[in-house]
Coordinates of C-alpha atoms and ligand atoms in Angstrom, one line a residue:
M26 CA -6.5 -30.3 -11.1
I27 CA -10.1 -30.4 -9.3
C28 CA -12.3 -30.5 -12.4
P29 CA -13.7 -26.2 -12.8
K30 CA -17.2 -27.3 -12.6
R31 CA -17.1 -29.1 -8.9
T32 CA -15.0 -25.6 -7.9
S33 CA -18.1 -23.6 -9.1
E34 CA -20.2 -25.8 -7.6
L35 CA -19.1 -24.8 -3.7
L36 CA -18.6 -22.0 -4.6
D37 CA -21.9 -20.8 -5.2
L38 CA -23.7 -22.5 -1.9
H39 CA -20.7 -20.5 -0.1
L40 CA -21.6 -17.0 -1.7
A41 CA -25.7 -18.0 -1.7
P42 CA -25.6 -15.1 0.8
F43 CA -24.5 -12.7 -1.5
K44 CA -27.0 -13.6 -4.5
D45 CA -25.4 -12.1 -7.2
K46 CA -28.5 -14.2 -10.5
D47 CA -26.4 -12.4 -13.2
P48 CA -22.3 -12.5 -12.4
A49 CA -19.9 -11.1 -14.5
W50 CA -17.3 -14.2 -13.8
E51 CA -17.1 -17.6 -14.2
I52 CA -14.5 -20.3 -13.4
G53 CA -12.8 -21.3 -16.4
V54 CA -9.9 -22.7 -17.4
S55 CA -6.7 -20.3 -17.1
K56 CA -3.9 -19.4 -20.0
I57 CA -1.4 -18.4 -16.9
A58 CA -2.2 -22.3 -14.3
G59 CA -4.7 -25.0 -13.7
R60 CA -7.9 -22.7 -13.6
G61 CA -9.2 -19.4 -12.5
V62 CA -12.0 -16.2 -13.0
V63 CA -12.7 -15.5 -16.3
A64 CA -14.9 -12.2 -17.3
T65 CA -18.4 -13.5 -18.8
R66 CA -19.1 -9.9 -19.5
S67 CA -17.0 -6.8 -20.3
L68 CA -16.1 -5.0 -17.5
K69 CA -15.4 -1.9 -17.5
R70 CA -12.5 0.7 -14.5
G71 CA -13.7 0.3 -11.2
E72 CA -17.3 -1.8 -12.4
I73 CA -17.4 -4.6 -9.5
I74 CA -16.7 -8.1 -10.5
F75 CA -17.8 -9.9 -7.5
R76 CA -17.9 -9.8 -3.4
D77 CA -16.9 -12.9 -1.4
S78 CA -16.6 -13.6 2.1
P79 CA -14.6 -15.4 4.1
L80 CA -14.6 -18.6 5.1
L81 CA -12.6 -18.6 7.6
I82 CA -11.0 -16.1 9.8
G83 CA -9.4 -15.0 12.8
L84 CA -6.7 -13.0 15.1
A85 CA -3.8 -13.8 13.2
A86 CA -1.8 -13.0 16.0
H87 CA 2.0 -12.4 15.8
E88 CA 2.5 -10.4 17.9
E89 CA 3.1 -10.8 21.5
D90 CA 0.6 -6.8 22.0
S91 CA -1.5 -8.4 19.8
L92 CA -3.5 -11.1 21.8
N93 CA -5.6 -8.5 23.3
A94 CA -8.2 -8.7 20.9
C95 CA -11.9 -10.6 21.2
S96 CA -11.4 -14.2 18.6
V97 CA -15.3 -13.5 17.9
C98 CA -15.5 -9.7 16.2
L99 CA -12.2 -9.6 16.3
K100 CA -11.7 -6.0 17.9
M101 CA -9.3 -4.8 20.3
L102 CA -10.3 -5.0 23.4
P103 CA -8.4 -3.0 26.5
D104 CA -6.6 -5.6 28.1
T105 CA -5.3 -9.4 28.2
R106 CA -8.4 -9.9 31.4
F107 CA -10.9 -10.8 28.6
M108 CA -10.2 -14.9 28.7
C109 CA -13.3 -16.5 28.2
R110 CA -14.3 -18.4 31.4
Q111 CA -15.2 -20.8 30.6
G112 CA -11.6 -22.7 30.0
C113 CA -11.3 -22.6 26.1
G114 CA -8.3 -20.5 26.1
L115 CA -9.6 -18.0 23.9
P116 CA -10.0 -14.1 24.8
V117 CA -13.1 -12.5 23.9
C118 CA -15.5 -9.9 24.7
S119 CA -18.6 -9.9 27.0
L120 CA -21.4 -9.3 24.0
C121 CA -19.5 -12.1 21.5
A122 CA -19.2 -14.8 24.9
K123 CA -22.9 -15.5 24.1
K124 CA -22.7 -15.8 20.8
K125 CA -23.1 -19.0 19.0
Q126 CA -19.7 -18.7 17.3
H127 CA -17.9 -19.0 20.7
K128 CA -20.0 -21.7 21.6
S129 CA -19.1 -23.9 19.0
D130 CA -15.0 -22.7 18.7
C131 CA -15.9 -22.8 23.1
D132 CA -16.3 -26.6 23.4
L133 CA -14.0 -28.1 20.8
L134 CA -11.3 -26.0 22.5
K135 CA -12.8 -27.0 25.9
S136 CA -12.8 -30.6 25.0
W137 CA -9.0 -30.0 23.8
G138 CA -7.9 -29.2 27.5
P139 CA -5.7 -26.0 27.0
N140 CA -2.8 -26.2 29.5
E141 CA -3.3 -23.0 30.8
P142 CA -7.1 -21.9 29.8
D143 CA -5.8 -18.2 31.9
V144 CA -3.4 -16.9 29.5
A145 CA -3.5 -15.4 25.8
N146 CA -1.5 -17.7 24.2
S147 CA -0.5 -16.7 20.8
V148 CA -0.5 -19.7 19.7
I149 CA -3.8 -20.9 20.5
I150 CA -5.1 -18.1 19.4
R151 CA -3.7 -18.3 16.2
L152 CA -4.8 -22.0 15.2
L153 CA -8.8 -21.3 16.0
C154 CA -9.5 -20.2 12.5
V155 CA -7.6 -24.1 11.4
A156 CA -9.6 -25.6 13.9
R157 CA -12.5 -23.6 12.5
A158 CA -12.5 -25.9 9.5
L159 CA -13.5 -28.7 12.1
N160 CA -16.5 -27.5 12.3
L161 CA -17.1 -26.4 8.4
S162 CA -20.3 -28.3 6.7
K163 CA -18.9 -31.1 4.7
E164 CA -19.1 -28.9 1.1
Q165 CA -17.8 -25.8 3.3
R166 CA -15.1 -28.2 3.9
D167 CA -15.1 -29.8 0.1
L168 CA -13.5 -26.2 -1.0
I169 CA -11.2 -26.0 1.2
Y170 CA -9.8 -29.7 -0.2
C171 CA -10.8 -28.1 -3.8
L172 CA -8.3 -25.0 -3.2
Q173 CA -4.4 -24.6 -4.1
A174 CA -2.3 -26.1 -1.8
N175 CA 1.2 -26.2 -1.4
L176 CA 2.1 -29.6 0.7
D177 CA 6.0 -28.6 1.9
N178 CA 7.3 -29.8 4.4
N179 CA 6.9 -26.9 7.1
H180 CA 2.4 -27.1 6.6
R181 CA 2.5 -29.2 9.3
T182 CA 4.8 -27.9 11.7
E183 CA 1.9 -25.3 13.2
V184 CA -0.5 -27.7 14.4
R185 CA 2.6 -30.3 15.7
N186 CA 3.0 -27.4 18.4
A187 CA -0.2 -25.8 18.8
A188 CA -0.8 -29.8 20.0
K189 CA 1.7 -28.5 22.6
C190 CA -0.4 -26.8 24.6
F191 CA -2.9 -28.7 25.2
K192 CA -4.0 -32.3 27.4
N193 CA -6.1 -33.5 25.0
F194 CA -5.3 -32.5 21.4
P195 CA -6.5 -35.2 19.3
T196 CA -4.5 -38.2 17.6
D197 CA -7.4 -39.1 14.6
K198 CA -5.5 -39.1 12.1
K199 CA -8.0 -37.5 10.0
I200 CA -8.7 -34.7 12.3
I201 CA -4.6 -34.0 12.3
E202 CA -4.8 -34.2 8.5
I203 CA -8.1 -31.4 7.8
M204 CA -6.2 -29.0 9.9
N205 CA -2.8 -29.8 8.1
R206 CA -4.9 -28.9 4.8
T207 CA -5.9 -26.1 6.1
V208 CA -2.7 -24.6 7.1
A209 CA -1.6 -25.9 4.1
V210 CA -5.2 -23.8 2.0
L211 CA -4.3 -20.9 4.3
R212 CA -0.7 -20.2 3.3
T213 CA -1.0 -20.5 -0.5
N214 CA -4.1 -18.6 -0.6
G215 CA -4.8 -17.3 2.2
F216 CA -4.5 -13.4 3.7
D217 CA -2.2 -13.1 6.8
K218 CA 0.9 -11.2 7.5
T219 CA 3.5 -13.8 6.4
T220 CA 1.9 -14.4 2.8
D221 CA 3.1 -11.0 2.1
R222 CA -0.6 -11.6 -0.4
T223 CA -1.3 -7.7 -0.1
N224 CA -0.4 -5.9 -2.5
D225 CA -1.9 -3.1 -1.8
N226 CA -0.7 -1.3 1.2
Q227 CA -4.0 -2.3 2.9
E228 CA -4.2 -2.9 6.3
F229 CA -5.9 -6.3 7.2
N230 CA -4.7 -8.0 10.4
Y231 CA -6.4 -11.1 10.2
R232 CA -5.5 -14.5 8.9
A233 CA -8.6 -15.2 6.3
L234 CA -9.6 -18.0 3.6
Y235 CA -11.8 -15.9 0.5
P236 CA -12.3 -19.4 -1.8
L237 CA -13.4 -17.1 -4.6
F238 CA -10.1 -14.8 -4.3
G239 CA -8.0 -17.7 -3.7
V240 CA -9.7 -19.2 -7.3
V241 CA -7.9 -16.2 -8.4
N242 CA -4.7 -15.7 -10.6
H243 CA -1.6 -13.9 -10.4
D244 CA 0.3 -11.7 -13.0
C245 CA 2.6 -8.9 -12.3
I246 CA 0.4 -6.3 -13.5
P247 CA -3.0 -7.5 -12.0
N248 CA -6.1 -6.0 -13.8
A249 CA -8.3 -6.0 -11.0
Y250 CA -8.0 -5.0 -6.9
Y251 CA -9.8 -5.5 -3.5
T252 CA -10.8 -3.6 -0.6
F253 CA -12.8 -5.1 2.6
E254 CA -15.8 -3.8 3.8
D255 CA -15.4 -3.1 7.7
K256 CA -17.9 -4.4 9.6
T257 CA -18.6 -7.8 8.2
N258 CA -14.6 -8.5 6.4
N259 CA -16.7 -9.0 3.4
M260 CA -14.0 -8.1 -0.2
I261 CA -14.8 -5.8 -3.3
V262 CA -13.1 -6.9 -6.1
R263 CA -13.2 -4.5 -9.2
A264 CA -12.0 -4.3 -12.4
A265 CA -8.8 -2.3 -11.9
V266 CA -8.8 -2.0 -15.7
D267 CA -11.3 -2.6 -18.6
I268 CA -11.5 -6.2 -19.1
P269 CA -12.9 -7.7 -22.1
E270 CA -14.9 -10.2 -22.2
G271 CA -13.3 -13.5 -21.7
F272 CA -10.2 -12.2 -20.0
E273 CA -8.9 -13.3 -17.2
V274 CA -9.5 -11.4 -13.9
T275 CA -6.6 -11.4 -12.0
T276 CA -4.2 -9.9 -9.0
T277 CA -0.8 -9.3 -7.7
Y278 CA 0.6 -11.9 -5.0
T279 CA 3.9 -9.9 -5.0
K280 CA 4.6 -6.2 -4.6
L281 CA 4.3 -4.1 -7.3
F282 CA 7.4 -2.1 -7.2
T283 CA 10.0 -5.2 -7.2
G284 CA 11.8 -5.5 -10.1
N285 CA 12.3 -9.0 -11.5
I286 CA 14.5 -11.0 -10.2
A287 CA 12.7 -10.4 -6.8
R288 CA 9.2 -11.2 -8.4
H289 CA 10.2 -14.5 -9.5
L290 CA 12.6 -15.3 -6.4
F291 CA 9.3 -14.8 -4.7
L292 CA 7.0 -16.5 -6.3
K293 CA 8.5 -19.4 -7.0
M294 CA 9.4 -20.7 -3.0
K295 CA 6.1 -19.1 -2.4
K296 CA 4.1 -19.9 -4.7
S297 CA 5.9 -22.9 -6.7
F298 CA 5.3 -21.1 -9.9
T299 CA 7.1 -19.1 -12.9
C300 CA 5.8 -15.7 -13.8
K301 CA 5.7 -16.1 -18.0
C302 CA 3.4 -12.7 -18.2
S303 CA 4.4 -9.4 -20.2
R304 CA 5.8 -7.3 -17.9
C305 CA 7.5 -10.7 -16.4
S306 CA 9.1 -11.2 -20.3
D307 CA 10.5 -7.6 -20.5
P308 CA 13.4 -7.0 -19.9
T309 CA 12.8 -3.0 -19.3
E310 CA 9.6 -3.7 -17.6
K311 CA 7.6 -1.7 -19.5
G312 CA 10.4 1.1 -19.8
A313 CA 10.1 1.6 -15.3
F314 CA 13.3 0.1 -15.3
I315 CA 13.0 -1.0 -11.5
S316 CA 15.5 -3.5 -11.5
G317 CA 17.5 -0.5 -13.6
L318 CA 21.3 0.2 -12.6
Y319 CA 23.5 2.6 -14.5
C320 CA 26.9 0.9 -16.7
R321 CA 29.9 -0.2 -15.0
D322 CA 31.9 1.6 -17.9
T323 CA 31.8 5.1 -16.4
N324 CA 31.7 7.1 -20.2
C325 CA 28.9 4.9 -21.0
T326 CA 25.0 6.6 -20.0
G327 CA 23.5 3.6 -20.8
L328 CA 20.6 1.6 -18.0
V329 CA 21.8 -2.1 -16.9
V330 CA 18.9 -4.6 -16.9
P331 CA 18.5 -8.2 -16.5
E332 CA 18.5 -10.8 -19.4
I333 CA 15.3 -13.1 -19.1
S334 CA 16.4 -16.4 -18.5
G335 CA 14.3 -17.3 -15.5
L336 CA 17.6 -18.0 -13.4
P337 CA 18.2 -16.7 -10.4
H338 CA 21.6 -15.3 -11.2
P339 CA 21.4 -14.1 -15.0
N340 CA 23.3 -11.7 -17.3
W341 CA 22.9 -8.1 -17.4
N342 CA 23.6 -6.0 -20.3
C343 CA 23.9 -2.6 -20.7
L344 CA 21.0 -0.9 -22.9
E345 CA 23.6 1.1 -24.5
C346 CA 26.6 -0.1 -25.1
K347 CA 25.6 -3.8 -25.1
Q348 CA 28.4 -4.7 -22.6
K349 CA 27.4 -7.6 -20.7
S350 CA 27.9 -7.8 -16.8
T351 CA 27.3 -10.8 -14.5
H352 CA 25.1 -10.8 -11.6
A353 CA 27.7 -10.4 -9.1
Q354 CA 29.0 -8.0 -10.2
M355 CA 25.9 -5.5 -10.9
M356 CA 24.7 -7.1 -7.4
K357 CA 28.0 -5.1 -6.5
S358 CA 26.4 -2.2 -7.4
Q359 CA 23.1 -2.7 -6.3
D360 CA 24.0 -3.5 -2.5
F361 CA 26.2 -0.4 -2.5
A362 CA 23.3 1.9 -3.7
S363 CA 21.1 0.3 -0.7
G364 CA 23.2 0.1 1.8
A365 CA 23.7 4.2 1.3
I366 CA 19.9 4.8 0.6
N367 CA 19.0 2.3 3.4
A368 CA 21.7 3.5 5.8
K369 CA 19.7 7.4 5.2
A370 CA 16.7 6.0 6.1
N371 CA 17.9 4.8 8.7
S372 CA 18.7 7.5 10.5
N373 CA 16.6 9.6 12.8
S374 CA 16.2 12.6 10.7
L375 CA 13.6 12.5 7.4
R376 CA 14.8 16.1 6.3
T377 CA 18.7 14.3 5.7
L378 CA 17.2 11.5 3.7
V379 CA 15.0 14.0 1.2
Q380 CA 18.0 15.9 0.6
Y381 CA 20.0 12.6 0.0
L382 CA 17.3 10.9 -2.5
N383 CA 17.0 14.6 -4.8
E384 CA 20.4 15.8 -4.4
K385 CA 22.6 12.9 -4.2
S386 CA 21.0 9.6 -4.9
D387 CA 21.3 10.5 -8.4
S388 CA 24.6 9.8 -8.9
F389 CA 24.9 6.8 -8.3
I390 CA 21.7 4.7 -8.8
P391 CA 19.0 5.8 -11.5
S392 CA 16.0 7.0 -9.7
S393 CA 13.8 4.8 -11.3
N394 CA 15.2 1.6 -9.2
Y395 CA 12.9 0.2 -6.6
V396 CA 15.5 0.8 -3.6
V397 CA 15.0 4.6 -4.8
I398 CA 11.5 3.7 -4.9
D399 CA 11.0 2.5 -1.4
A400 CA 12.7 5.1 0.3
K401 CA 10.0 7.3 -1.0
M402 CA 6.8 5.5 -0.3
S403 CA 8.8 5.4 3.4
V404 CA 9.4 9.1 3.1
L405 CA 5.6 10.0 2.7
Q406 CA 4.3 7.4 4.8
R407 CA 7.2 9.5 7.6
L408 CA 5.2 12.1 6.1
Q409 CA 1.6 11.7 6.7
Q410 CA 2.9 10.9 10.8
G411 CA 3.8 13.8 10.7
R412 CA 6.6 16.2 9.6
E413 CA 9.5 15.1 11.8
D414 CA 12.3 17.7 10.6
C415 CA 10.4 18.7 8.0
S416 CA 10.0 22.4 7.1
E417 CA 6.1 23.2 5.7
E418 CA 7.8 23.9 2.7
L419 CA 10.1 20.5 2.1
A420 CA 7.6 18.3 3.1
H421 CA 4.9 20.0 0.9
N422 CA 6.9 20.0 -2.5
T423 CA 8.2 16.1 -1.4
R424 CA 4.8 15.3 -1.4
L425 CA 4.0 17.0 -4.2
R426 CA 7.3 15.1 -5.9
Y427 CA 6.9 11.4 -4.3
S428 CA 3.0 11.2 -5.1
R429 CA 3.3 12.0 -8.9
D430 CA 6.7 10.3 -9.3
I431 CA 5.2 7.0 -7.7
T432 CA 2.0 7.7 -10.1
Q433 CA 4.1 7.7 -13.2
L434 CA 5.7 4.6 -12.6
M435 CA 2.5 2.6 -12.6
D436 CA 1.7 4.2 -14.8
K437 CA 4.6 3.4 -16.9
L438 CA 3.9 -0.6 -15.9
G439 CA 0.3 0.0 -16.8
L440 CA -1.0 -0.7 -13.6
G441 CA -4.8 0.3 -13.4
D442 CA -6.8 0.9 -10.6
S443 CA -6.2 0.1 -6.9
L444 CA -5.6 1.6 -3.4
L445 CA -2.7 3.1 -3.7
R446 CA -2.9 4.8 -6.5
T447 CA -6.4 6.4 -5.1
H448 CA -4.0 7.3 -2.5
M449 CA -1.3 9.1 -4.5
E450 CA -3.5 10.9 -7.0
E451 CA -5.7 12.2 -3.9
M452 CA -2.4 12.8 -2.5
L453 CA -0.9 14.5 -5.8
R454 CA -4.3 16.6 -5.9
R455 CA -4.2 17.8 -2.4
E456 CA -1.0 19.2 -2.7
E457 CA -1.5 20.8 -6.3
E458 CA -4.3 22.3 -5.2
R459 CA -1.9 23.1 -2.3
R460 CA 0.5 24.6 -4.1
A461 CA -1.9 26.6 -6.1
K462 CA -4.0 28.5 -3.4
R463 CA -0.4 29.4 -2.1
L464 CA 0.9 30.8 -6.1
A465 CA -2.5 32.8 -5.8
E466 CA -1.8 34.1 -2.5
E467 CA 1.4 34.8 -3.6
A468 CA -0.4 36.4 -6.8
E469 CA -2.8 38.5 -4.6
K470 CA 0.1 39.9 -1.9
Q471 CA 1.4 40.9 -5.4
R472 CA -1.4 42.5 -6.6
K473 CA -1.8 44.5 -3.3
L474 CA 1.8 45.8 -3.2
A475 CA 1.7 47.1 -6.5
E476 CA -1.7 48.6 -5.5
L477 CA 0.4 50.0 -2.4
Q478 CA 2.8 52.2 -4.9
A479 CA 0.4 53.0 -6.4
K480 CA -0.7 54.7 -3.7
A481 CA 2.3 56.1 -2.4
A482 CA 3.6 57.4 -6.3
E483 CA 0.0 59.3 -6.6
A484 CA 0.4 60.3 -2.9
D485 CA 4.4 61.8 -3.4
K486 CA 2.8 63.5 -6.5
L487 CA 0.0 65.5 -4.4
L488 CA 2.8 66.2 -2.1
E489 CA 4.8 68.0 -4.5
V490 CA 2.2 69.6 -6.0
L491 CA 0.8 70.8 -2.6
E492 CA 5.2 71.8 -2.2
K493 CA 4.8 73.8 -4.9
E494 CA 1.9 75.7 -4.5
Q495 CA 3.9 75.9 -0.8
A496 CA 6.5 77.5 -1.9
E497 CA 4.6 80.4 -4.9
Q498 CA 2.7 80.9 -1.8
A499 CA 5.9 81.5 0.1
E500 CA 7.6 83.3 -2.7
Q501 CA 4.2 85.6 -3.1
D502 CA 4.1 86.1 0.7
A503 CA 7.7 87.0 0.9
K504 CA 7.1 89.5 -2.4
S505 CA 4.3 90.9 -0.2
G506 CA 6.2 90.9 3.0
A507 CA 8.6 92.7 1.5
V508 CA 6.4 95.5 1.0
G509 CA 4.8 95.7 4.6
T510 CA 6.3 94.8 7.5
A511 CA 8.5 91.7 8.6
D512 CA 7.1 89.9 10.5
P513 CA 8.9 86.5 12.1
G514 CA 5.7 85.0 13.5
T515 CA 3.6 84.7 10.2
A516 CA 6.5 83.5 8.2
P517 CA 5.5 80.3 5.8
A518 CA 6.4 76.9 8.0
P519 CA 8.7 75.1 6.5
P520 CA 7.5 72.0 3.5
P521 CA 5.9 69.5 5.7
A522 CA 8.5 66.3 6.5
A523 CA 5.7 63.7 5.0
T524 CA 7.5 63.5 1.9
V525 CA 10.4 61.5 3.7
E526 CA 8.5 59.8 5.8
L527 CA 6.1 58.3 3.0
A528 CA 9.4 57.5 1.1
Ligands
ZN610 ZN1 -16.7 -9.5 20.3
ZN611 ZN1 -15.1 -20.8 25.4
ZN612 ZN1 4.8 -11.4 -14.2
ZN613 ZN1 27.4 0.9 -21.1

């Protein structure tokens, strides 16, 4: 472990532009692993803990259709005709072509002699983030070396493959070593589509290294969350819950709604450690039952959860009848349920999926299970893009119901603020408002109807009186007519037919 003091000094240099004179954090020895970021005073939920800027940032260039972006400002360009005319093999917008950043990128890559400088090449564009480490100051590079790096067999592949795209790629061992190390540090601590570091459903399409954030350790119920500033790509880390002084600031490296076994496997494989947080030590995951399945005994209504053993294939226990099942047995149930729900999710009808989740899936899989949660999240996402074949009524009810389900799940897990929570709560509030408005409109309609009915009743009464009067008049006329001459022309008119029409 590199000493926390040296890490602090290098981080101070990196963060100097933010001029935070009284930071709420320090680098200290962590209870979770090695060193971590510790709160030096108590922090209120929502309060900013720190800001960080990217030490390295570049285009991720994972897909061919994302190659038409500027390698400096990272903005999308209208097409791929923006390759630098100097022959460095990088796409760059006309504004950034004159900037210092491109000058140093350009000189470096030109000296390596790209084979086809006029063609956007994802390997070269992707490598830029790594190659930029060569142009950093000594302190900045030391900071990269201060960060955790998983130096497995694969970390050299990227640079080795990139070498094939240049005529004079460096052979100097030191230079190659710096780039390989940077790849490993990026893979362990950086943001990239492949590293799956985003916990919050936020789109961050770049490859980037935020050094202070890189020191923040993992917890499956993180007490901090982050957002990015659009213009600068600076990161803002806030307290997700109240954090007492001396407590470690944590983030999550895994998706929030995966079960204990899947999270453990991911952390073991990708991050090389075993999480021992409070959620991981609880087979029910704080009563959220994200891995929960129904008991195999059809007479038992209990939920079955995996044992906390640290093994990839643990035994499972029914919380009701205490029956033990093997991992393979329970995986059969899980695979069946996942298959059934995914088949509906992959069909084109959103309405079918929603109806299936609302009416059918509960009979074979508990609604707390991650496959149901995932499906609900994808329904909400699809609804955001359009209603597809859902009626307005169904779309509204679904948004209301699912955003409530997910908010409740976050509450159960003890998860504080996050972008996802903000998003869900906003949706819930909007839908509740819409429902209240609809109820008010319905009540108004009813009131108007009642008013009309009262008026009609009044009219009926008036007519009744009128008819009665007319009848009396007719009777009188008849009496007087019997005395005088009978003249058919002055015979009383029949009672008006209006009564019938009104009714
Ligand atoms: Zn640009
Ligand atoms: Zn250039
Ligand atoms: Zn954990
Ligand atoms: Zn049971």
